[in-house]
Amino acid sequence: MGKDDPSVEPSLPGSSGPPMKRRVFLKRTLALGALLSVAGVGKHLFRGAVWTDGKKFKHLSDTEAETLARLGDVLLPPEEGFPSNESVNLVGRIDEKLGHLSEGERGDIKSLLFAFEYLAPVLGPALGTFSSLSTGMQERYVMGWMTSRLGFKRMAFRGLKQLTMLVYYTHEATWPAIGYKGTWVGEHGRGGA
Amino acid sequence: MIRTAKDITQNASFKTDVVIIGSGAGGAMLAWALSQKGVSVIMLEKGRHVLSSTFNQRELDMYETLYAGGARTGPSDLSSSILFGNVLGGSSVHYMANSFRLPEFKRKQWREQHGLDWIQDEVLDPNYDIIEQHLSVHSAMESELNENNKIIKRGLEKMGWRGEPARHARKACIGAGTCLIGCPFDRKMSQLVATVPDLVAKGVPIFTDTEVVKIVIRGGRAVGLEAKTRDPETGKQTASIRIDADHVVLAAGGVGSAVFWQKSGLPDTSGQVGKNFQVTPHLFVFGEFEHDVNGTYGTPCSWVSHQFEEQKGVEGGYMMQGIFAQPGMVGSMMPGFGREHRRMMRLFTKGAAVLSLIDDEEPGEVGVAGDGTPEIRYHLRGKDLPKARDFLKKATQVLLAAGAKRVIIPDVRITQIASEKELDKIDAVSLSPGQIPFVGTSCLGTLRMGKDPAKSVVGLNHETHAVKNLYVSDASWFPGSSAVDPSMTIMNGSLRLAGMLLNR
């Protein structure tokens, strides 16, 4: 049996077979998140990230922003030569990017953040929401999503990681660390179609 | 003349011979061919008119400006990214300009397996000649190869595999390397640069910021359409437009046309609308070299290999080409996270990448989400998995042969290969959704062409089976993957349709 045989993957949402519709994907993700929230951190269900609980940002609630900031700390930890996530305004720029999405797409990202935050108690390495875990536990939790046998967790991780990395590395303060010298605008004249 | 929402502030009605919905390769080329012959044409574009002089080469800005959904569009489960344009000129504004004729094996397949008996050399090749002349298509010159592509060339030669300069639609390319985020130097012959100026000179009315909401059908025949013009900043409607036309042409792209069909309530008599969706998936492998490669600069995809284009036994079923991108895109595609991801990003200038165009067979589907945005379902699966795996192996061999210290497969396990002896590690790479990133840029097949109205949406003359006088002139009509960049064949279909409409 080779790796291309779908039977090597568990028969779980999004792991193999025909792709799911968006609503099905999110419903399953959120249903699990809600169940686990009730089981472990009931009060958070009502304080959850899909509801507005503060407005430092235009689109993200304070809870969602906190989840993203902590996820950013794990994905892009401090390292010499690289600017900090705060200095490139990582969360604020993600918030700006969300402004370009349709309401439905924006809602999807917010739902994923909700699930990511509140799935931690049962599927994670310790009790507590993602943001409340220690750094080491957060790393294990993120690794668990990335390598999960559950397709929907891998894909949700991919979506959040892609957004975070895209926004971080499009900031020019990150470029010296990777040797990128920027584009050529202004050096060769411009077009005008 | 180009009219944007700022110019269209009052409700208006027009009459024309042909109205075209969409301004990409299929729509603009059709408008060009018809206007050359004096046919009255109006072309509509849902997206904005963005001057190339405003292409600031900043990734986030340009993804938001040029791509549908800010380049975040993809399958609903986030398993990959499906990229297509949303501006005047369509996807051609951000495409790689590679311009290939439909390969011989595909011509045979489309004729014999899909019943498209018009796919004959004597029909296709004269139109390809016209398109190549219009877009200045030529083989990339040696001087246009950047180090990334020289590496691919060297690796292919050492392996004894076929490689050749890409046929591409660029004029005096200066090698800025930012094709994916628009060429501000007008060296890429997108429809915005090569065709729209001709249309303006011919007096073709072009309305941007204009979304068609309904095809007007009378007695089973399309007789016009209704559209709304919206301010792109606020989203507020500025005017309603009614256009009466002898012929209505749908050219909104492989995703856009299928979404429009479903949203506007056109009849789906075959049950095939939105089905058969294919994207020629782009996977990549990344080689680390001792020396600076700086693949982000220079003409991308300038050296290609057709060696494995056609699947034979367990081998092949993909094209290979050399490509790199800007830091945001590279960062989002590189595997892993944390310090490991940082280490790979530090190799940004020393990396060379090989990209696939997989001749995919397993279809996805395009529907409409509750908020009216595309609901895309697509996974790499079934018959396409062995092709993807073989690509990962062959591309790894190419990079190793060219002197790579190691090759990184961007799966979640970050498979690394330092020699041919380790190639079997690729057998253990899972290709399940979310395990390895890929991008789809050639969206096609959602309004499939065929003889049988029960199994296809569009007839052999590009006219839809369900509605007379309604035609399709984008990659939606493709019966399957074209195995190469589809733009030349999209335009070829447009020239053929233009000829048919002229004879009516």
XYZ file of C-alpha atoms in Angstrom:
697
model
C 0.000 0.000 0.000
C 1.596 3.250 -1.083
C 1.193 6.715 0.282
C -1.011 7.586 -2.673
C -3.626 5.175 -1.428
C -6.232 7.270 0.363
C -6.824 4.450 2.801
C -3.577 5.258 4.598
C -5.219 8.440 5.861
C -7.953 8.239 8.492
C -11.488 8.689 7.255
C -12.016 12.002 8.979
C -13.158 15.405 7.822
C -10.947 16.752 5.075
C -8.377 14.006 5.275
C -9.097 12.347 1.956
C -11.780 11.941 -0.654
C -13.782 14.750 -2.201
C -13.162 18.195 -0.786
C -15.710 19.611 1.628
C -17.864 22.660 1.172
C -16.766 25.660 3.205
C -19.752 25.578 5.510
C -19.267 21.886 6.192
C -15.587 22.432 6.960
C -16.263 25.307 9.301
C -19.258 23.689 10.938
C -17.225 20.633 11.786
C -14.329 22.704 13.038
C -16.556 24.961 15.076
C -18.711 22.158 16.402
C -15.635 20.509 17.822
C -14.405 23.823 19.151
C -17.727 24.565 20.806
C -18.023 21.103 22.316
C -14.560 21.285 23.717
C -15.102 24.768 24.997
C -18.148 23.628 26.909
C -16.243 20.668 28.232
C -13.158 22.518 29.338
C -13.604 26.226 29.336
C -17.322 26.855 29.198
C -17.205 30.501 30.041
C -14.984 31.157 27.060
C -17.668 29.968 24.703
C -19.607 33.073 25.570
C -16.598 35.320 25.609
C -15.383 33.735 22.422
C -13.356 35.151 19.631
C -16.184 35.032 17.126
C -17.934 37.664 19.187
C -16.705 41.188 19.597
C -15.156 41.675 23.017
C -13.138 44.787 22.438
C -12.038 46.950 19.573
C -8.376 47.773 19.456
C -8.549 46.774 15.817
C -11.022 47.390 13.063
C -11.924 43.777 12.296
C -10.337 41.638 15.005
C -11.743 41.398 18.486
C -9.223 41.687 21.313
C -9.410 37.921 21.870
C -8.781 37.194 18.192
C -5.882 39.646 18.187
C -4.429 37.948 21.256
C -4.705 34.524 19.603
C -2.975 35.841 16.488
C -0.246 37.534 18.494
C 0.521 34.338 20.428
C 0.402 32.280 17.240
C 2.797 34.816 15.711
C 5.151 34.321 18.659
C 5.273 30.597 17.903
C 5.494 30.854 14.124
C 7.968 33.730 14.159
C 9.847 33.609 17.478
C 12.392 36.321 18.337
C 15.691 35.780 16.543
C 18.709 37.997 16.050
C 18.577 39.923 12.798
C 14.824 39.565 12.363
C 12.491 42.369 13.434
C 9.998 41.585 16.176
C 6.383 40.893 15.307
C 5.395 44.023 17.206
C 7.796 46.229 15.252
C 6.314 45.121 11.922
C 2.819 45.555 13.383
C 2.016 41.953 12.477
C -1.447 41.782 14.040
C -2.442 45.262 12.905
C -1.463 44.512 9.310
C -3.342 41.200 9.380
C -6.334 43.204 10.574
C -5.879 45.541 7.591
C -5.685 42.562 5.232
C -8.909 41.177 6.648
C -10.510 44.425 5.536
C -9.954 43.422 1.915
C -11.838 40.142 2.322
C -15.532 39.616 1.884
C -17.599 39.408 5.039
C -17.909 35.652 4.589
C -14.178 35.117 4.128
C -13.421 37.346 7.090
C -15.903 35.352 9.133
C -14.128 32.146 8.143
C -10.789 33.399 9.442
C -12.394 34.555 12.673
C -14.067 31.177 13.075
C -10.760 29.423 12.570
C -9.143 31.607 15.213
C -11.963 30.703 17.558
C -11.492 27.006 16.949
C -7.711 27.297 17.254
C -8.005 29.066 20.601
C -10.612 26.810 22.133
C -9.672 23.385 20.802
C -6.612 23.471 23.041
C -8.131 21.971 26.217
C -8.821 18.529 24.816
C -6.782 18.185 21.633
C -3.930 20.222 23.055
C -1.138 19.182 25.390
C -2.650 20.714 28.541
C -5.788 22.299 29.917
C -6.326 25.937 29.016
C -6.942 27.999 25.923
C -4.145 28.327 23.389
C -3.205 31.823 24.522
C -2.971 30.766 28.137
C -0.560 27.878 27.520
C 3.160 28.183 28.234
C 5.425 28.871 25.251
C 6.577 25.268 25.136
C 3.012 23.982 25.259
C 1.970 26.428 22.563
C 4.732 25.103 20.290
C 3.578 21.526 20.871
C -0.004 22.551 20.209
C 0.894 24.290 16.927
C 3.021 21.328 15.866
C 0.038 19.102 16.616
C -2.151 21.085 14.235
C 0.474 21.144 11.496
C 1.103 17.404 11.558
C -2.344 16.240 12.627
C -3.925 13.177 11.044
C -7.119 15.214 11.004
C -7.207 16.958 7.644
C -9.243 19.915 8.845
C -6.662 20.772 11.514
C -3.759 20.676 9.039
C -5.639 22.820 6.565
C -6.747 25.311 9.198
C -3.150 25.577 10.376
C -2.019 26.112 6.804
C -4.501 28.948 6.335
C -3.437 30.766 9.491
C 0.266 30.199 8.882
C 0.061 31.374 5.276
C -1.605 34.610 6.303
C 0.885 35.245 9.116
C 4.025 34.532 7.053
C 2.754 36.524 4.079
C 2.087 39.589 6.182
C 5.392 39.310 8.107
C 7.704 38.825 5.132
C 6.100 41.510 3.010
C 7.363 44.064 5.534
C 10.636 45.503 4.286
C 12.172 45.438 7.767
C 12.376 41.637 7.409
C 14.299 41.745 4.146
C 17.873 42.422 5.383
C 17.738 39.231 7.469
C 17.085 37.137 4.366
C 19.336 39.096 2.011
C 16.542 40.452 -0.174
C 17.320 43.863 -1.589
C 13.839 44.865 -2.675
C 12.342 45.523 -6.078
C 13.433 47.799 -8.878
C 10.765 50.452 -8.826
C 12.288 53.787 -9.734
C 15.439 52.325 -11.261
C 14.251 51.630 -14.807
C 11.430 54.056 -15.449
C 7.791 53.116 -15.280
C 5.070 52.050 -17.639
C 1.748 53.675 -18.108
C -0.880 51.381 -19.622
C -12.704 54.586 -24.102
C -12.459 53.167 -20.606
C -15.217 54.170 -18.226
C -14.909 53.453 -14.528
C -17.535 53.770 -11.789
C -16.504 57.407 -11.388
C -17.588 58.056 -14.972
C -20.807 56.031 -14.828
C -23.028 57.792 -12.345
C -26.361 57.615 -14.137
C -28.369 54.655 -15.338
C -27.795 54.047 -19.011
C -28.671 51.686 -21.838
C -26.680 50.744 -24.892
C -27.030 48.653 -28.029
C -24.219 46.719 -29.620
C -23.509 43.724 -31.832
C -21.520 41.815 -29.215
C -21.230 42.355 -25.476
C -18.385 40.565 -23.702
C -18.339 39.837 -19.958
C -14.701 39.784 -18.858
C -11.489 41.386 -20.100
C -8.828 38.711 -19.689
C -7.182 36.638 -22.391
C -10.519 35.301 -23.661
C -12.583 38.491 -23.546
C -10.025 41.068 -24.658
C -8.760 38.937 -27.529
C -12.305 38.381 -28.792
C -13.018 42.122 -28.575
C -9.758 42.799 -30.432
C -10.530 40.376 -33.249
C -14.094 41.634 -33.713
C -13.233 45.320 -33.499
C -10.532 44.851 -36.150
C -13.346 43.820 -38.502
C -15.599 46.736 -37.632
C -17.994 44.823 -35.384
C -19.544 46.919 -32.631
C -18.383 45.536 -29.265
C -18.746 46.494 -25.608
C -16.440 44.863 -23.050
C -17.344 44.731 -19.348
C -14.993 44.099 -16.434
C -16.073 43.539 -12.841
C -12.687 44.634 -11.475
C -10.915 47.939 -11.623
C -8.862 49.644 -14.274
C -5.468 49.848 -12.611
C -2.743 51.774 -14.391
C 0.473 49.789 -14.656
C 2.306 52.938 -13.580
C 0.724 52.399 -10.158
C 2.049 48.840 -9.801
C 4.292 49.564 -6.819
C 5.860 46.087 -6.689
C 4.865 45.686 -3.048
C 3.423 42.238 -2.593
C 0.531 42.870 -0.229
C -0.652 45.913 -2.177
C -0.475 44.134 -5.503
C -2.104 40.909 -4.313
C -5.010 42.995 -3.062
C -5.107 45.019 -6.265
C -4.661 42.403 -8.973
C -6.019 39.146 -7.566
C -9.526 38.041 -6.736
C -9.883 37.830 -2.955
C -6.468 39.426 -2.464
C -4.797 36.166 -3.588
C -6.439 34.379 -0.665
C -8.962 32.562 -2.809
C -8.753 28.826 -2.611
C -10.664 25.717 -1.747
C -13.083 26.216 1.091
C -11.037 23.985 3.358
C -7.895 26.157 2.903
C -5.910 23.219 1.534
C -4.341 25.239 -1.311
C -4.464 28.590 -3.098
C -6.294 29.178 -6.374
C -5.191 32.432 -7.975
C -6.956 34.441 -10.663
C -7.250 38.071 -11.643
C -9.789 40.710 -10.800
C -8.752 43.760 -12.867
C -8.974 45.045 -16.414
C -6.849 42.535 -18.320
C -7.797 39.664 -15.987
C -5.240 37.071 -14.943
C -2.932 38.107 -17.780
C -1.877 41.083 -15.645
C -0.232 38.761 -13.112
C 0.500 35.691 -15.226
C 3.972 34.416 -16.003
C 3.623 35.210 -19.733
C 4.607 31.675 -20.736
C 2.905 31.037 -24.060
C 2.632 27.497 -25.346
C 0.583 25.953 -28.092
C -1.616 23.015 -27.107
C 0.688 19.961 -27.129
C 0.100 17.298 -29.752
C -0.959 14.641 -27.246
C -3.578 17.006 -25.847
C -4.935 17.817 -29.302
C -5.414 14.093 -29.840
C -6.961 13.603 -26.407
C -9.403 16.501 -26.822
C -10.461 15.155 -30.227
C -10.696 11.503 -29.359
C -11.754 11.470 -25.722
C -13.883 14.609 -25.615
C -15.216 14.727 -29.169
C -13.804 18.164 -30.019
C -13.211 17.273 -33.637
C -12.346 20.867 -34.562
C -9.100 20.600 -32.609
C -7.039 20.220 -35.767
C -3.627 21.675 -36.582
C -5.036 23.595 -39.548
C -7.582 25.293 -37.272
C -5.339 25.964 -34.306
C -1.968 26.864 -35.752
C -2.947 29.845 -37.969
C -4.646 31.407 -34.924
C -1.614 30.689 -32.756
C 0.486 32.519 -35.382
C -1.743 35.605 -35.065
C -1.613 35.541 -31.260
C 2.156 35.093 -31.189
C 2.583 38.080 -33.436
C 0.139 40.193 -31.423
C 1.851 39.391 -28.112
C 5.447 39.277 -29.412
C 5.770 35.666 -28.293
C 9.306 34.347 -28.718
C 11.718 31.896 -27.153
C 13.565 33.315 -24.163
C 17.062 34.390 -25.079
C 20.116 33.073 -23.257
C 20.612 36.542 -21.788
C 17.138 36.347 -20.234
C 17.928 33.300 -18.111
C 18.477 34.152 -14.480
C 20.611 31.927 -12.262
C 17.554 29.945 -11.091
C 16.754 29.020 -14.665
C 20.408 28.393 -15.554
C 20.447 25.895 -12.694
C 17.389 24.122 -14.097
C 18.986 24.081 -17.547
C 22.229 22.624 -16.162
C 20.406 20.008 -14.109
C 18.255 18.882 -17.020
C 21.312 18.592 -19.271
C 23.164 16.495 -16.683
C 20.171 14.204 -16.348
C 19.926 13.909 -20.130
C 16.386 15.255 -20.091
C 14.796 17.640 -22.540
C 14.886 21.333 -21.714
C 14.323 24.442 -23.761
C 13.881 28.184 -23.519
C 10.322 29.100 -22.636
C 8.120 30.685 -25.260
C 7.006 33.872 -23.560
C 5.061 37.057 -24.237
C 7.485 39.743 -23.137
C 9.104 42.586 -25.034
C 12.628 43.586 -24.046
C 12.196 42.179 -20.548
C 14.468 43.955 -18.077
C 14.255 41.129 -15.558
C 12.586 42.847 -12.633
C 11.203 39.434 -11.724
C 7.898 40.741 -10.422
C 5.560 39.243 -13.026
C 3.369 37.746 -10.286
C 2.653 41.199 -8.881
C 2.356 43.024 -12.191
C 5.012 44.512 -14.479
C 5.227 48.286 -13.962
C 7.596 48.518 -16.917
C 5.054 47.275 -19.481
C 7.433 44.567 -20.702
C 4.953 41.750 -20.152
C 2.392 41.616 -22.924
C -0.670 41.286 -20.753
C -4.037 42.147 -22.250
C -3.807 45.436 -20.349
C -0.632 46.325 -22.242
C -0.974 44.560 -25.598
C -4.699 44.653 -26.347
C -6.582 47.263 -24.335
C -4.763 50.183 -26.038
C -5.834 48.775 -29.440
C -9.417 48.528 -28.214
C -9.346 52.102 -26.973
C -7.924 53.235 -30.324
C -10.764 51.447 -32.111
C -13.311 53.169 -29.894
C -14.479 50.012 -28.124
C -16.381 51.016 -24.973
C -14.870 49.325 -21.922
C -16.753 49.541 -18.636
C -14.846 48.577 -15.493
C -16.225 48.238 -11.936
C -19.214 46.733 -13.716
C -20.771 43.476 -12.540
C -23.275 41.735 -14.739
C -26.214 40.470 -12.730
C -28.462 38.970 -15.360
C -28.493 37.763 -18.934
C -31.699 38.906 -20.621
C -33.247 35.909 -22.398
C -36.148 36.102 -24.777
C -37.560 33.051 -26.525
C -34.577 30.957 -25.430
C -32.094 33.456 -26.897
C -29.784 35.857 -25.079
C -30.643 39.366 -26.202
C -28.639 41.427 -23.766
C -27.753 41.858 -20.130
C -28.236 43.936 -17.023
C -25.310 45.138 -14.963
C -24.521 47.240 -11.939
C -21.612 49.579 -11.631
C -20.110 49.858 -8.166
C -17.651 52.267 -6.593
C -14.686 49.975 -5.840
C -13.829 51.926 -2.697
C -17.245 51.814 -1.044
C -18.919 48.941 -2.870
C -21.950 51.155 -3.386
C -23.845 50.943 -6.635
C -23.399 54.016 -8.811
C -25.579 53.058 -11.770
C -27.519 50.336 -13.551
C -26.658 49.490 -17.120
C -28.763 47.702 -19.696
C -27.100 46.488 -22.882
C -29.036 45.029 -25.798
C -26.861 42.860 -28.000
C -27.127 40.376 -30.835
C -24.595 38.152 -29.105
C -23.582 37.820 -25.440
C -20.222 36.284 -24.555
C -19.169 35.000 -21.168
C -15.405 35.378 -20.596
C -15.072 35.890 -16.849
C -12.606 33.035 -16.332
C -12.779 29.444 -15.163
C -14.047 30.449 -11.734
C -15.827 33.720 -12.556
C -17.946 32.399 -15.404
C -19.172 29.401 -13.417
C -19.971 31.582 -10.413
C -21.815 34.082 -12.606
C -23.788 31.303 -14.278
C -25.011 30.001 -10.938
C -25.620 33.378 -9.293
C -27.550 34.760 -12.218
C -29.837 31.746 -12.401
C -28.953 30.580 -15.910
C -30.326 27.085 -16.523
C -28.022 24.171 -15.721
C -29.614 21.660 -18.053
C -26.684 19.237 -18.035
C -25.851 19.430 -14.343
C -22.288 20.152 -15.399
C -22.073 23.860 -14.553
C -19.192 24.382 -12.116
C -18.122 20.735 -12.388
C -14.899 19.440 -14.020
C -12.826 22.191 -12.407
C -9.083 21.812 -12.961
C -6.100 24.019 -12.123
C -2.819 22.382 -13.391
C -1.435 22.408 -9.831
C 1.903 24.019 -9.122
C 3.962 22.178 -6.534
C 7.562 23.192 -5.959
C 10.816 21.858 -4.623
C 13.579 24.069 -3.315
C 17.310 23.523 -3.770
C 19.964 25.077 -1.538
C 23.143 26.178 -3.310
C 26.540 27.393 -2.092
C 26.472 30.467 -4.284
C 23.987 33.321 -4.565
C 21.130 32.459 -6.904
C 18.893 35.506 -6.347
C 16.102 33.819 -8.259
C 13.689 36.557 -7.339
C 15.313 38.779 -9.981
C 15.444 38.121 -13.717
C 12.905 36.612 -16.081
C 11.028 33.852 -14.242
C 10.101 30.542 -15.874
C 12.507 31.216 -18.740
C 13.732 27.614 -19.013
C 11.239 24.775 -19.120
C 11.142 21.038 -19.584
C 8.501 19.228 -21.621
C 10.308 15.913 -21.066
C 7.638 14.564 -18.729
C 4.643 16.489 -20.051
C 2.761 13.354 -21.070
C 2.295 10.584 -18.548
C 3.849 7.329 -19.703
C 3.391 4.422 -17.325
C 4.367 5.530 -13.857
C 6.378 8.507 -15.092
C 5.404 12.002 -16.133
C 2.218 13.987 -16.406
C 3.707 17.413 -15.669
C 5.850 20.246 -16.997
C 8.796 21.620 -15.071
C 9.930 25.226 -15.000
C 12.243 27.396 -12.930
C 10.609 29.980 -10.726
C 11.084 32.039 -7.603
C 8.969 34.733 -5.964
C 9.058 37.623 -3.552
C 9.559 37.104 0.211
C 5.904 37.094 1.253
C 4.931 34.348 -1.165
C 8.092 32.349 -0.403
C 7.558 32.710 3.348
C 3.988 31.506 3.100
C 4.943 28.459 1.006
C 8.040 27.345 2.960
C 7.315 24.453 5.312
C 7.420 24.418 9.084
C 7.480 27.287 11.518
C 9.663 28.848 14.170
C 13.444 28.614 13.986
C 13.359 25.957 11.305
C 11.331 28.233 9.041
C 13.694 31.115 9.827
C 16.669 28.959 8.791
C 15.065 28.262 5.429
C 14.190 31.910 4.896
C 17.841 32.798 5.509
C 18.528 30.761 2.360
C 16.334 33.117 0.325
C 19.170 34.294 -1.926
C 20.772 30.848 -2.200
C 17.696 28.934 -3.246
C 16.495 27.774 -6.622
C 13.039 26.348 -7.141
C 11.440 24.060 -9.693
C 7.705 24.384 -10.285
C 5.267 21.845 -11.700
C 2.319 22.227 -14.034
C 0.537 18.962 -13.373
C -1.728 17.693 -16.129
C -4.516 17.067 -13.635
C -7.384 14.680 -14.295
C -9.291 14.587 -11.016
C -11.899 17.332 -11.129
C -12.923 19.767 -8.456
C -15.975 21.970 -8.403
C -16.863 25.671 -8.310
C -20.061 26.745 -6.581
C -21.309 29.874 -4.882
C -21.037 30.515 -1.152
C -23.812 32.212 0.772
C -22.094 35.584 0.490
C -21.807 35.267 -3.289
C -18.070 34.502 -3.335
C -16.678 31.402 -5.101
C -17.058 28.154 -3.206
C -14.158 26.104 -4.567
C -13.616 22.428 -3.893
C -10.397 20.975 -5.183
C -7.880 18.467 -3.837
C -4.869 16.823 -5.340
C -6.014 13.216 -5.404
C -6.474 9.939 -7.248
C -4.734 9.738 -10.618
C -2.939 13.025 -10.007
C -1.022 11.814 -6.952
C 1.503 9.624 -8.813
C 2.173 12.530 -11.180
C 2.819 14.867 -8.261
C 5.114 12.358 -6.576
C 7.048 11.713 -9.769
C 7.454 15.478 -10.203
C 8.900 15.783 -6.696
C 11.438 13.079 -7.538
C 12.454 14.352 -10.963
C 12.688 17.986 -9.827
C 14.839 16.861 -6.898
C 17.115 14.999 -9.303
C 17.413 18.096 -11.500
C 18.456 20.277 -8.562
C 20.906 17.697 -7.199
C 22.444 17.230 -10.644
C 22.887 20.997 -10.860
C 24.868 20.979 -7.627
C 22.331 21.603 -4.881
C 23.721 20.879 -1.384
C 20.301 19.628 -0.418
C 16.755 19.724 -1.692
C 13.803 20.630 0.506
C 10.375 19.150 -0.142
C 7.901 21.546 1.477
C 5.743 18.892 3.150
C 4.862 19.234 6.823
C 7.699 16.877 7.734
C 10.162 19.035 5.781
C 11.711 16.167 3.858
C 15.331 16.931 2.985
C 17.399 15.122 0.398
C 21.149 15.476 -0.021
C 21.824 12.785 -2.619
C 20.164 10.504 -5.147
C 20.454 7.682 -2.597
C 17.868 9.434 -0.460
C 15.285 9.832 -3.222
C 13.113 7.117 -1.739
C 12.340 9.504 1.135
C 9.882 11.047 -1.314
C 7.856 7.823 -1.262
C 7.037 8.615 2.358
C 5.836 12.170 1.651
C 2.097 12.427 2.195
C 0.257 14.362 -0.489
C -3.006 14.480 1.439
C -4.691 17.882 1.774
C -2.754 20.248 3.977
C 0.394 18.073 3.919
C 2.121 19.913 1.083
C 1.359 23.337 -0.368
C 0.378 23.917 -3.949
C -1.086 26.712 -6.013
C -3.512 26.566 -8.931
C -3.440 29.342 -11.510
C -5.005 27.816 -14.623
C -8.677 27.642 -13.730
C -10.671 25.782 -16.360
C -13.297 23.233 -17.338
C -16.314 24.554 -15.409
C -18.509 25.104 -18.502
C -17.180 22.155 -20.451
C -17.467 21.973 -24.232
C -18.928 18.900 -25.860
C -21.371 17.608 -28.444
C -23.818 16.084 -25.993
C -26.041 18.658 -24.225
C -26.599 16.129 -21.449
C -22.898 15.997 -20.617
C -21.596 19.456 -21.469
C -22.516 23.130 -21.140
C -21.051 24.578 -24.323
C -21.415 23.245 -27.835
C -18.584 22.794 -30.315
C -19.228 26.300 -31.685
C -18.764 27.937 -28.237
C -22.522 28.588 -27.991
C -24.142 27.285 -24.803
C -26.521 24.365 -25.155
C -29.043 25.959 -22.808
C -29.263 29.493 -24.220
C -28.891 30.446 -27.858
C -26.698 33.456 -28.668
C -24.824 33.024 -25.376
C -21.197 31.990 -25.909
C -18.205 31.122 -23.756
C -14.760 32.481 -24.584
C -12.533 31.620 -21.620
C -10.933 28.473 -20.220
C -14.287 27.360 -18.811
C -14.960 25.592 -22.099
C -11.804 23.455 -21.941
C -12.705 19.772 -21.742
C -9.715 19.149 -19.483
C -6.248 20.358 -18.590
C -4.162 21.789 -21.425
C -0.995 20.449 -19.730
C 0.697 23.803 -20.396
C -0.200 27.409 -19.589
C -3.681 27.743 -21.117
C -3.587 31.398 -22.204
C -2.634 30.748 -25.842
C -5.419 28.206 -26.234
C -7.960 30.461 -24.525
C -7.110 33.179 -27.058
C -7.153 30.645 -29.856
C -10.736 29.780 -28.966
C -11.579 33.486 -28.925
C -10.243 33.969 -32.445
C -12.223 30.955 -33.613
C -15.374 32.327 -31.994
C -14.719 35.735 -33.575
C -14.570 34.065 -36.973
C -17.868 32.295 -36.343
C -19.618 35.454 -35.167
C -18.341 37.337 -38.223
C -19.920 34.716 -40.445
C -23.316 34.947 -38.764
